[in-house]
Every structure is written in C-alpha cells, then in structure tokens.
Coordinates of C-alpha atoms in Angstrom, one line a residue:
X1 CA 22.6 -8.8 10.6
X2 CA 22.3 -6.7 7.6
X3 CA 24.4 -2.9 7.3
X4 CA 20.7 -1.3 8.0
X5 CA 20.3 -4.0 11.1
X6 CA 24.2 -3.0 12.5
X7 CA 23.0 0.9 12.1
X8 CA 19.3 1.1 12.9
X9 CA 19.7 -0.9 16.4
X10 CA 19.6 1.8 18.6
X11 CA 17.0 3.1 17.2
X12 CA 15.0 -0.5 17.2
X13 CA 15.9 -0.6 21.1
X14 CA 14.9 3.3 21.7
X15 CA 11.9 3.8 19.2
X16 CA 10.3 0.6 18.2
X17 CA 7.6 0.5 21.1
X18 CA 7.5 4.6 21.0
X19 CA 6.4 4.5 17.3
X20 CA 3.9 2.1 18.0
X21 CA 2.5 3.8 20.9
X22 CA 2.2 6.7 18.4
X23 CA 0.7 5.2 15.3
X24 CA -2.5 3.6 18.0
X25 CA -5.5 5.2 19.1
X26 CA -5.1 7.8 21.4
X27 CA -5.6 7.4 25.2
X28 CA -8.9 7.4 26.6
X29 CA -12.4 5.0 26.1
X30 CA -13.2 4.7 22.0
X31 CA -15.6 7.9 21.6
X32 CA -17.3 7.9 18.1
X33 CA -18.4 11.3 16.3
X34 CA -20.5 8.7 14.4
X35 CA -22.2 5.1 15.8
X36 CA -20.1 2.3 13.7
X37 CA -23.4 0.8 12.7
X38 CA -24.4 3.8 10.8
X39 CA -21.8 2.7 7.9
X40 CA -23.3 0.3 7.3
X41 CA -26.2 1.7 6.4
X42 CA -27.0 3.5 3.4
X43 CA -24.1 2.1 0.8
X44 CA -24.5 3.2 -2.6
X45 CA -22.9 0.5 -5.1
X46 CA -25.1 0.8 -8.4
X47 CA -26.6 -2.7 -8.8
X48 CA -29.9 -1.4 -7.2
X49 CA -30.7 2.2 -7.5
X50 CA -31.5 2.0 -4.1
X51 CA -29.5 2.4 -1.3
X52 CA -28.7 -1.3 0.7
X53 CA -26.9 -2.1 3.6
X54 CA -23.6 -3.5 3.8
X55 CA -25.0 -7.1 3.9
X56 CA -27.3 -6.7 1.2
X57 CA -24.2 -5.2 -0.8
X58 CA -21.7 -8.0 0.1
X59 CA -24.3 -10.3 -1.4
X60 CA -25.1 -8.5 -4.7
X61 CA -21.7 -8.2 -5.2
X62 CA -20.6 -11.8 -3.9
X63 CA -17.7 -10.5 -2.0
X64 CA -17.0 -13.1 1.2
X65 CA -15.6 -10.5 3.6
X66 CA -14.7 -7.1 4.4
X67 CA -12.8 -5.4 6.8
X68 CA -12.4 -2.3 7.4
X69 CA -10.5 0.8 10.1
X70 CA -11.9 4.1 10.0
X71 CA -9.3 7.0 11.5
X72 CA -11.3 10.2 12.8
X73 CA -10.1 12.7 15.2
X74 CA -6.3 11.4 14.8
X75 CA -7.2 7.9 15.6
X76 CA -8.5 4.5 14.8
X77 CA -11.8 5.6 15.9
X78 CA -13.0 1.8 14.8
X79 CA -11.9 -1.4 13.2
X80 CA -14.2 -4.2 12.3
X81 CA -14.6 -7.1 9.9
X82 CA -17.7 -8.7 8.3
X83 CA -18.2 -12.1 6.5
X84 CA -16.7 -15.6 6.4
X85 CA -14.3 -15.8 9.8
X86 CA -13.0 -12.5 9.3
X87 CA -12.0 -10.5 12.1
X88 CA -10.0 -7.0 12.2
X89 CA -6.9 -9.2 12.7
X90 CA -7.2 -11.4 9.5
X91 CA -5.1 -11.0 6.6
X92 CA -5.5 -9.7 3.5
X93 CA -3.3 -9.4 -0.1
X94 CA -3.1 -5.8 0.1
X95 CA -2.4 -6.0 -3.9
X96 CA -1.2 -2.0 -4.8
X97 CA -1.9 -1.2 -1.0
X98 CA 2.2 -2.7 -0.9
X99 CA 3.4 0.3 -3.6
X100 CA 2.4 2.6 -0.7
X101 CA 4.3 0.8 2.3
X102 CA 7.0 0.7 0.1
X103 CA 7.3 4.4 -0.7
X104 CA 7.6 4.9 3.0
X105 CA 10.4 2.5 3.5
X106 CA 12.4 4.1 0.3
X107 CA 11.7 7.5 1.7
X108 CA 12.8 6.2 5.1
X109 CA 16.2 5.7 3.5
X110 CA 16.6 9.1 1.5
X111 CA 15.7 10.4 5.6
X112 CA 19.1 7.8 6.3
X113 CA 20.7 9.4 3.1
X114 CA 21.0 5.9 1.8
X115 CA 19.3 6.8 -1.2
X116 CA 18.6 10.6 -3.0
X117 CA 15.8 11.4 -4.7
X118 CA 16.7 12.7 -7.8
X119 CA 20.0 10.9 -8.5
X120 CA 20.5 8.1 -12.0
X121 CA 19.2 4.7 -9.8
X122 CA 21.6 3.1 -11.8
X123 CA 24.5 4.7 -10.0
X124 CA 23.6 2.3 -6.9
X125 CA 22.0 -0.6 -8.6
X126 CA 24.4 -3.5 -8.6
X127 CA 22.4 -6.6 -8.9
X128 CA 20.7 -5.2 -11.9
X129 CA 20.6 -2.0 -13.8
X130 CA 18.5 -0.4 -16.0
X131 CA 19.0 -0.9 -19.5
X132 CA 19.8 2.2 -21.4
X133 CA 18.1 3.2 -24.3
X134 CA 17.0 6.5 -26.8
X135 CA 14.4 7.7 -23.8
X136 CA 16.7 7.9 -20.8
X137 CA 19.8 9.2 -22.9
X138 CA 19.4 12.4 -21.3
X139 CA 17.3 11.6 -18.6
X140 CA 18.1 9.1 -16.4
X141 CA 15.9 7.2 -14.4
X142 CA 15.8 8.3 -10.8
X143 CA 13.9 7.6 -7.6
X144 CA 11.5 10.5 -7.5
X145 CA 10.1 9.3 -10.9
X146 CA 9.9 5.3 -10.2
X147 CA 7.5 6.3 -6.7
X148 CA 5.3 9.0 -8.6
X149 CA 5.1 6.7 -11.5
X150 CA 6.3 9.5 -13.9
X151 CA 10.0 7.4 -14.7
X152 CA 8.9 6.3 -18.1
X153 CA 8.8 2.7 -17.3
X154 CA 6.9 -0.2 -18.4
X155 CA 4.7 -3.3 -17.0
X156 CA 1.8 -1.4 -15.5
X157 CA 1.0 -4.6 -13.3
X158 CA 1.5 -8.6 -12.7
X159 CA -0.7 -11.5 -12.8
X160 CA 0.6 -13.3 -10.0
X161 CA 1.4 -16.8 -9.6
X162 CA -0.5 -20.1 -8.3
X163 CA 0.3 -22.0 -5.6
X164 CA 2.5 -24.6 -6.7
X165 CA 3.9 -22.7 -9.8
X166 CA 8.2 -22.7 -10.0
X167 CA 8.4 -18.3 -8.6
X168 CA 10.8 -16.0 -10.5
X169 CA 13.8 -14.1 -8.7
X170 CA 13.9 -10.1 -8.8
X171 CA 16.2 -10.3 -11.8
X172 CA 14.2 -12.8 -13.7
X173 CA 11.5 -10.4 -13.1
X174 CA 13.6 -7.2 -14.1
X175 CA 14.7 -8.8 -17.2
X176 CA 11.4 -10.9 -18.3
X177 CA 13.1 -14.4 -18.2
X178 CA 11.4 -17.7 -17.1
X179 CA 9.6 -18.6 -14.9
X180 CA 8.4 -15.2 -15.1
X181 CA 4.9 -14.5 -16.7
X182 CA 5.3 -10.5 -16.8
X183 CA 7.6 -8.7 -20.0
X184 CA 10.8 -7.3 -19.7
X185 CA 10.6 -4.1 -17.2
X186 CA 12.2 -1.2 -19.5
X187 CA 11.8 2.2 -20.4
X188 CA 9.7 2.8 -22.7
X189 CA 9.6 7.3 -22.6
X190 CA 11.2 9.9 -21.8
X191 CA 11.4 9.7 -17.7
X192 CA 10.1 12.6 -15.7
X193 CA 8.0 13.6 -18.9
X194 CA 4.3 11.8 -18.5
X195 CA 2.6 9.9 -15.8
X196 CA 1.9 6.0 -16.3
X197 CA 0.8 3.5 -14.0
X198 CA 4.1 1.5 -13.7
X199 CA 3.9 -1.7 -11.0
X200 CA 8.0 -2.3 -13.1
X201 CA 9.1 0.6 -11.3
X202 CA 8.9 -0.5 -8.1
X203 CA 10.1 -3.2 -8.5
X204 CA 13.4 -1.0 -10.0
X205 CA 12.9 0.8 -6.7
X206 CA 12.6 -2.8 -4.9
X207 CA 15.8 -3.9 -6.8
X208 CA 17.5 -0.6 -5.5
X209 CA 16.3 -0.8 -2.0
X210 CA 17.9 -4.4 -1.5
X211 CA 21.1 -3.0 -3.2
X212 CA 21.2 -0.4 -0.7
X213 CA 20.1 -2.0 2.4
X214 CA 22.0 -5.4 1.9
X215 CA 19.0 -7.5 2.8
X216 CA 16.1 -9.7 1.7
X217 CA 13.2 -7.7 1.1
X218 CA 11.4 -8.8 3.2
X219 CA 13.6 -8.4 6.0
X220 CA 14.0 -5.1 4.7
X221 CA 10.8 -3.4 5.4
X222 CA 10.6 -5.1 8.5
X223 CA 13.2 -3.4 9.6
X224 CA 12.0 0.0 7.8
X225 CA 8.9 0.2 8.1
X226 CA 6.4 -2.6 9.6
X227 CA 8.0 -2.7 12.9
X228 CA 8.4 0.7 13.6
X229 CA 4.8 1.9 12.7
X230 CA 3.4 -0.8 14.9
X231 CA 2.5 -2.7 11.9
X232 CA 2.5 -6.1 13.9
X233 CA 0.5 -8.6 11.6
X234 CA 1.9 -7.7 8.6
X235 CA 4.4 -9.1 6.1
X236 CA 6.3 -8.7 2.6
X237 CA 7.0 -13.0 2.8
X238 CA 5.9 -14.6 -0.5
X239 CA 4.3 -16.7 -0.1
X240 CA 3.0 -16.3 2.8
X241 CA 4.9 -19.0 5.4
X242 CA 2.8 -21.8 6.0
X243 CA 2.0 -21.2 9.9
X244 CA 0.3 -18.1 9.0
X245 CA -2.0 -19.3 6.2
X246 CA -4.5 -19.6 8.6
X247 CA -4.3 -15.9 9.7
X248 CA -5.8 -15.4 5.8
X249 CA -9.3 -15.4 4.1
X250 CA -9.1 -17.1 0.8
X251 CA -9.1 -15.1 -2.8
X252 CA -12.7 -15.1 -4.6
X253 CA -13.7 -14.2 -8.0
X254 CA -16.2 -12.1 -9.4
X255 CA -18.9 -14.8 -9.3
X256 CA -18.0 -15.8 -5.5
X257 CA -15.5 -18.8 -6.6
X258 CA -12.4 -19.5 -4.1
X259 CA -9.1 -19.1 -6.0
X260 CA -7.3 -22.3 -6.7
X261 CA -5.0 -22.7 -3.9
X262 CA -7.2 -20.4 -1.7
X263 CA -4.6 -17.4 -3.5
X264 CA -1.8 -16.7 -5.8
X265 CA 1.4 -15.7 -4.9
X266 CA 3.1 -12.5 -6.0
X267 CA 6.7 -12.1 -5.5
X268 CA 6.8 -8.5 -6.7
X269 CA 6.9 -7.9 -3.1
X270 CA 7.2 -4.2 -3.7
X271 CA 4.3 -4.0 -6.3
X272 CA 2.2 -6.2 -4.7
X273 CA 3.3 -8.1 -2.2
X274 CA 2.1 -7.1 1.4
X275 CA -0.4 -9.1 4.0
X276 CA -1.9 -7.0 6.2
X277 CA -5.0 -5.6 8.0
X278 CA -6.7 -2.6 7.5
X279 CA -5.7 -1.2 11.3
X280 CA -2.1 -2.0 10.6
X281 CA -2.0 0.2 7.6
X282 CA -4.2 2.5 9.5
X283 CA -1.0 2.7 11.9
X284 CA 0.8 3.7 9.3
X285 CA -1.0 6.2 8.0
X286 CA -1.2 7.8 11.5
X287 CA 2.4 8.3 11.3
X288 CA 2.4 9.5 8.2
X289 CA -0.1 12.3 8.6
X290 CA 1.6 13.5 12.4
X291 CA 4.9 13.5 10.0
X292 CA 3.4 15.8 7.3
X293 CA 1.6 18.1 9.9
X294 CA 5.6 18.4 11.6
X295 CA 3.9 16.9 14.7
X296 CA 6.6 14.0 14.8
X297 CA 10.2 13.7 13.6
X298 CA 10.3 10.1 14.9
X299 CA 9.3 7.7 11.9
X300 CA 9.8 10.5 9.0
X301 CA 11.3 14.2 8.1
X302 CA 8.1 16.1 8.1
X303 CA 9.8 17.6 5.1
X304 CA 10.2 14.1 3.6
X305 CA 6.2 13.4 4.4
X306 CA 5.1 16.7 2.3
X307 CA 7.5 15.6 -0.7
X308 CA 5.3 12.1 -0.8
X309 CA 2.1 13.8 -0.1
X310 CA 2.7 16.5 -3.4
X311 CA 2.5 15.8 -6.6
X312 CA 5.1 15.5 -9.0
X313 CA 6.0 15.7 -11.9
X314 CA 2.6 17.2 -13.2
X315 CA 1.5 13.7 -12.7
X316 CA -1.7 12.8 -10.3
X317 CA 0.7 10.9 -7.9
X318 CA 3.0 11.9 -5.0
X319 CA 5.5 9.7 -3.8
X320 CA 3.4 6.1 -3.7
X321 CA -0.6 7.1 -4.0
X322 CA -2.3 9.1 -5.8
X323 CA -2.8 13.0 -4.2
X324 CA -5.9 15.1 -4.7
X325 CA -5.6 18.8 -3.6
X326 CA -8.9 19.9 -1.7
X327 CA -9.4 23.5 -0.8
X328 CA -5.1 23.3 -0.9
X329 CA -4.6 20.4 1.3
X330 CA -3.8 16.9 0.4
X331 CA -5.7 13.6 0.2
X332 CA -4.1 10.8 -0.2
X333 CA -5.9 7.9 -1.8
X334 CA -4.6 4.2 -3.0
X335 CA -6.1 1.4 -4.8
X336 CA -5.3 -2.5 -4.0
X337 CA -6.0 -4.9 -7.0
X338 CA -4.7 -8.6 -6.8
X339 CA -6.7 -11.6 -8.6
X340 CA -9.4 -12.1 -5.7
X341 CA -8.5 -9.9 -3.5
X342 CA -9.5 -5.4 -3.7
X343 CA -8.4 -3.0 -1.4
X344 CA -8.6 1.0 -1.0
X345 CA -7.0 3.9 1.5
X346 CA -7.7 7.2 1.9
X347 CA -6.0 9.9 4.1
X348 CA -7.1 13.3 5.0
X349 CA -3.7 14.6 6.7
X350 CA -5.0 18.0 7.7
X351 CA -8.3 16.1 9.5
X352 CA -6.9 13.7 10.9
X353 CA -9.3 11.6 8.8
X354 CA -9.4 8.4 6.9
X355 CA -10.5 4.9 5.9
X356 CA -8.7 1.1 4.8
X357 CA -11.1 -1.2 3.6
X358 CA -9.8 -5.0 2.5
X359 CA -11.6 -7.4 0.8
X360 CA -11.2 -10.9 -0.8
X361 CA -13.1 -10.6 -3.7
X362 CA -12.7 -9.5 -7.7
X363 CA -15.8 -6.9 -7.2
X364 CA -13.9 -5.2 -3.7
X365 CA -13.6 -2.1 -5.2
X366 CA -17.3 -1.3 -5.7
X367 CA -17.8 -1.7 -2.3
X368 CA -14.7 -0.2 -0.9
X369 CA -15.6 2.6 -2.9
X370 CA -19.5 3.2 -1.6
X371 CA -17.7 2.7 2.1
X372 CA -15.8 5.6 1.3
X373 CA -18.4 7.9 0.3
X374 CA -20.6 6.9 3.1
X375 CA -17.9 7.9 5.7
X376 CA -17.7 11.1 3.9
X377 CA -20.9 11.6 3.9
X378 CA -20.8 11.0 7.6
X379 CA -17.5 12.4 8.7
X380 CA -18.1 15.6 6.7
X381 CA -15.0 15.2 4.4
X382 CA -14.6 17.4 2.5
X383 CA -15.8 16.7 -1.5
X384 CA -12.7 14.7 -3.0
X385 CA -14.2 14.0 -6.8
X386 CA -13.4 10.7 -8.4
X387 CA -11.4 8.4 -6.2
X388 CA -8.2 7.7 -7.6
X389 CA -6.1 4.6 -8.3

C-alpha cells in the first residue's frame, strides 16, 4: 500500500460511500424544471442557419454519439446518451476534461498538506526536476502556476499515441526523449507573469504528485479523487485495460472515420488521460460546488474550492478550468480535445447548475457547445459570453 493508502484508510472505510451518497442526485423521484426532450430541440450549430434537432446536428456534423448529464437544482437532474450503442454508462477519452480531475486530486493534497501552493515544485520533485534557466531565476516554478496555466511552461498539448506504438514514461515525456512524440517540457517565461495553455505543466504537476504520494498515477487519483466522489466507471489506466475496451465507443474523425485502433492512447495521464462518463464527472462537480458554497468539508476545504474556482494570476484560469465571473460569481467551464474524441463542462456553483457533454468525434465541440447554450436558454443561466477552453 502506498504512504497516501497507509494514511487515507480511515477515511476510505468512513467516507468513501458518504461522498458518493453526496456527489448523487438528491432523494426523491427525478423532477425536471425542463422535459429532457426539449434539449434536444432547437440546437444551434452553424452549418444551417436554421435551428435542427440534435439528430439532424449529429448528422451534419458526423459525430457517432453523444452523451450527456445536465445538474439543475443541485443534482443530476438527467443523464442520457445518443448514437452508436452509447448509453450514460459508456466511456469516453475525456481529453483536457483529465486537467480538471487532476487539479482536484493536487488540491486534495495541499488540503493533506502534502503539497503547498506557492512553494519551488522542485523542492519535492525527486524523479525529475525542472530544468533551470534565465526565466525561472527569480521565479520558481510553483504549484499555483502549473494548475492556472500561468507557470511559464511549454508543450500546450500532445498528439497521443496509436495502439500498438512502443509508450514513453513520465520522464521520457518531461525530458522529450524517445519514444516520445511531444518536445522537451521547459520553461520557456517568466512564471507567474502571462497565461498560456500549458498541457507540460501538468504533467510537472503529475510528476510531483507521484513524488509525493508514492504511487502510480493511476492508483493515485483513485485513491484521491475517483473513489471518493463516486466516480465509479472512471479511470487514469493507459491504455485502457483490455476488459474494459468494450465499456468504450470508438474515436471518429471529422469526416465520420473510426480511428485506427478504434483510439489512441495518451499516457499524459494528467493532461489527458481520463475515461469517464459525463454523470461521473457530474459527481464531481457536485462536490465541488457544495465545497465552494461551505456546504461540505468532506471531499475539499471550502477555502481550497474558492482558490480553484478564482482566477489567478490575472490569467482566465482558476486552479484547472477556465473561470468566468458573472454578476460576481463563478462559472467554471472546461474543454476536452483528444484526436476523435471532444468534450465540454460547465458549472454554475452559486445555481447549483451545469452540463458534461462527451463525444467521439473531431467536430464534438460544435455540438457540445450549441447543447450548452440550449440548456441556458432553458435553465435561465445567467449570460456567460464566449465559452472558454
């Protein structure tokens, strides 16, 4: 058993099957402030000028399937699936979705005090460390900057690998040696002084997380984060172990074409490597929103839930997803891009409001997007702007 196994068991014996009760719907029959079938009505993707449904959009835009949990009233109000033998309990790549899920098992440390925030990462790195240059002389590279993206580091994302191909380790990833098909992650400015999309720093962050907590990483966020919020179908394993390939739908491009190898693998577990279902992370957000509202103490510090729900660093992101502030409270909104597979989450904390949509298609986004602003339309959420990535 790892160190965090020997000191988190009494809380897996004590809070496991709490937190889960938590993170899912609410007691009582499902009652809907909107009819399901009414989102899927009306989208608005752009092809047309016209507005289509969601059947005539999945074929403009040849995505296979879509899936899809809506939160409303603090709760998974609904969770449903649409296409090629896809049901709410099928697996998707949940591409930058992982960056997000990963935050919260980092932050769920800095609750431990396993890790600080604003301390060098180097100073508990030991498999690696982060080569020192001119930009980080006087600024070292530190937590709070590799989750809001504003640490000065390179490699904004990776390309993935197909089935078959020889996989690089974390190091050989870090350092931009064979097999690996991504550069060298370095910095490359001044940290804590702009934002830029960074999938290298998390992986720094992934690199440090293992350090810490003395176990795969996969393991790790098991542990952390995916048991604990009731997040029972989903997994950091790359690639994904063979008994559970058929729990997946197949990768398509933007033409409708199934991915060699039905999908590539991406062992930048922390950048993006998660499985999951929409009501899974819908679980999670739960529990993030009860944490940030000070409802709950249980999964996270509700002080350490407003620190990833702010922005820092002048940037657009928190800790892990992009923040918009809306009449001065927080929506928290992620994009998921793997080769063939596009994903999207948004979080109203204050409402108690929200939406995961998963797909398995290179055109996801368009329709993730128009599934979005019909629920806001119909959920009367409050006028967000441009969703963010």
């Amino acid at each position: 058993m790892s160190d965090l196994g020997r000191k988190g068991s009494r809380f897996h014996a004590l809070g496991i099957v709490l937190l889960a009760a938590i993170a899912a719907a609410a007691p009582g029959a499902p009652c809907f402030a909107v009819e399901p079938a009414e989102l899927e009505r009306q989208l608005e993707i752009g092809e047309t000028g016209r507005p289509v449904s969601l059947d005539e959009a999945m074929q403009i835009l040849n995505v296979p399937s879509v899936s899809l949990a809506l939160i409303d009233g603090d709760r998974i109000a609904f969770a449903r699936a649409y296409g090629e033998d896809a049901t709410p309990e099928t697996l998707y790549q949940a591409a930058s979705l992982s960056k997000f899920v990963a935050a919260v098992g980092a932050m769920r440390l800095v609750d431990q005090n396993q890790l600080t925030l604003d301390e060098d990462v180097n100073a508990k790195l030991t498999s690696w460390k982060v080569p020192s240059n001119g930009f980080d002389k006087d600024h070292p590279v530190i937590l709070r900057g590799l989750l809001s993206m504003t640490a000065g580091i390179g490699v904004p994302g990776f390309l993935g690998y197909q089935m078959g191909a020889t996989l690089p380790n974390l190091t050989q990833i870090l350092y931009g040696l064979p097999p690996a098909n991504s550069p060298p992650v370095t910095v490359i400015a001044q940290p804590g002084s702009t934002f830029a999309y960074s999938g290298g720093g998390y992986e720094i962050a992934e690199a440090l997380m293992i350090d810490v907590g003395k176990a795969p990483f996969p393991q790790l966020m098991a542990d952390l984060v995916l048991k604990p919020a009731g997040m029972e179908r989903s997994s950091f394993a790359q690639p994904l172990p063979r008994d559970r390939e058929a729990e997946a739908v197949p990768g398509h491009d933007q033409q409708g074409r199934e991915l060699p190898g039905s999908w590539f693998i991406f062992p930048e577990h922390a950048a993006a490597g998660l499985w999951s279902t929409p009501t899974d992370l819908a679980n999670l957000l739960l529990l993030v929103g009860r944490a940030w509202r000070g409802e709950s103490r249980l999964f996270l510090k509700p002080e350490t839930a407003r620190d990833m729900l702010t922005p820092q660093n002048g940037g657009p992101y928190g800790l892990g997803a992009a923040i918009a502030e809306v009449g001065g409270s927080p929506v928290v909104m992620k994009r998921g891009q793997n080769v063939g597979y596009q994903a999207y989450l948004i979080l109203l904390p204050v409402q108690g409001q929200g939406l995961v949509v998963m797909t398995n298609s290179d055109n996801g986004s368009k329709l993730a997007e128009a599934l979005i602003r019909r629920a806001a339309q119909l959920y009367g959420w409050p006028e967000i702007g441009p969703l963010q990535d």
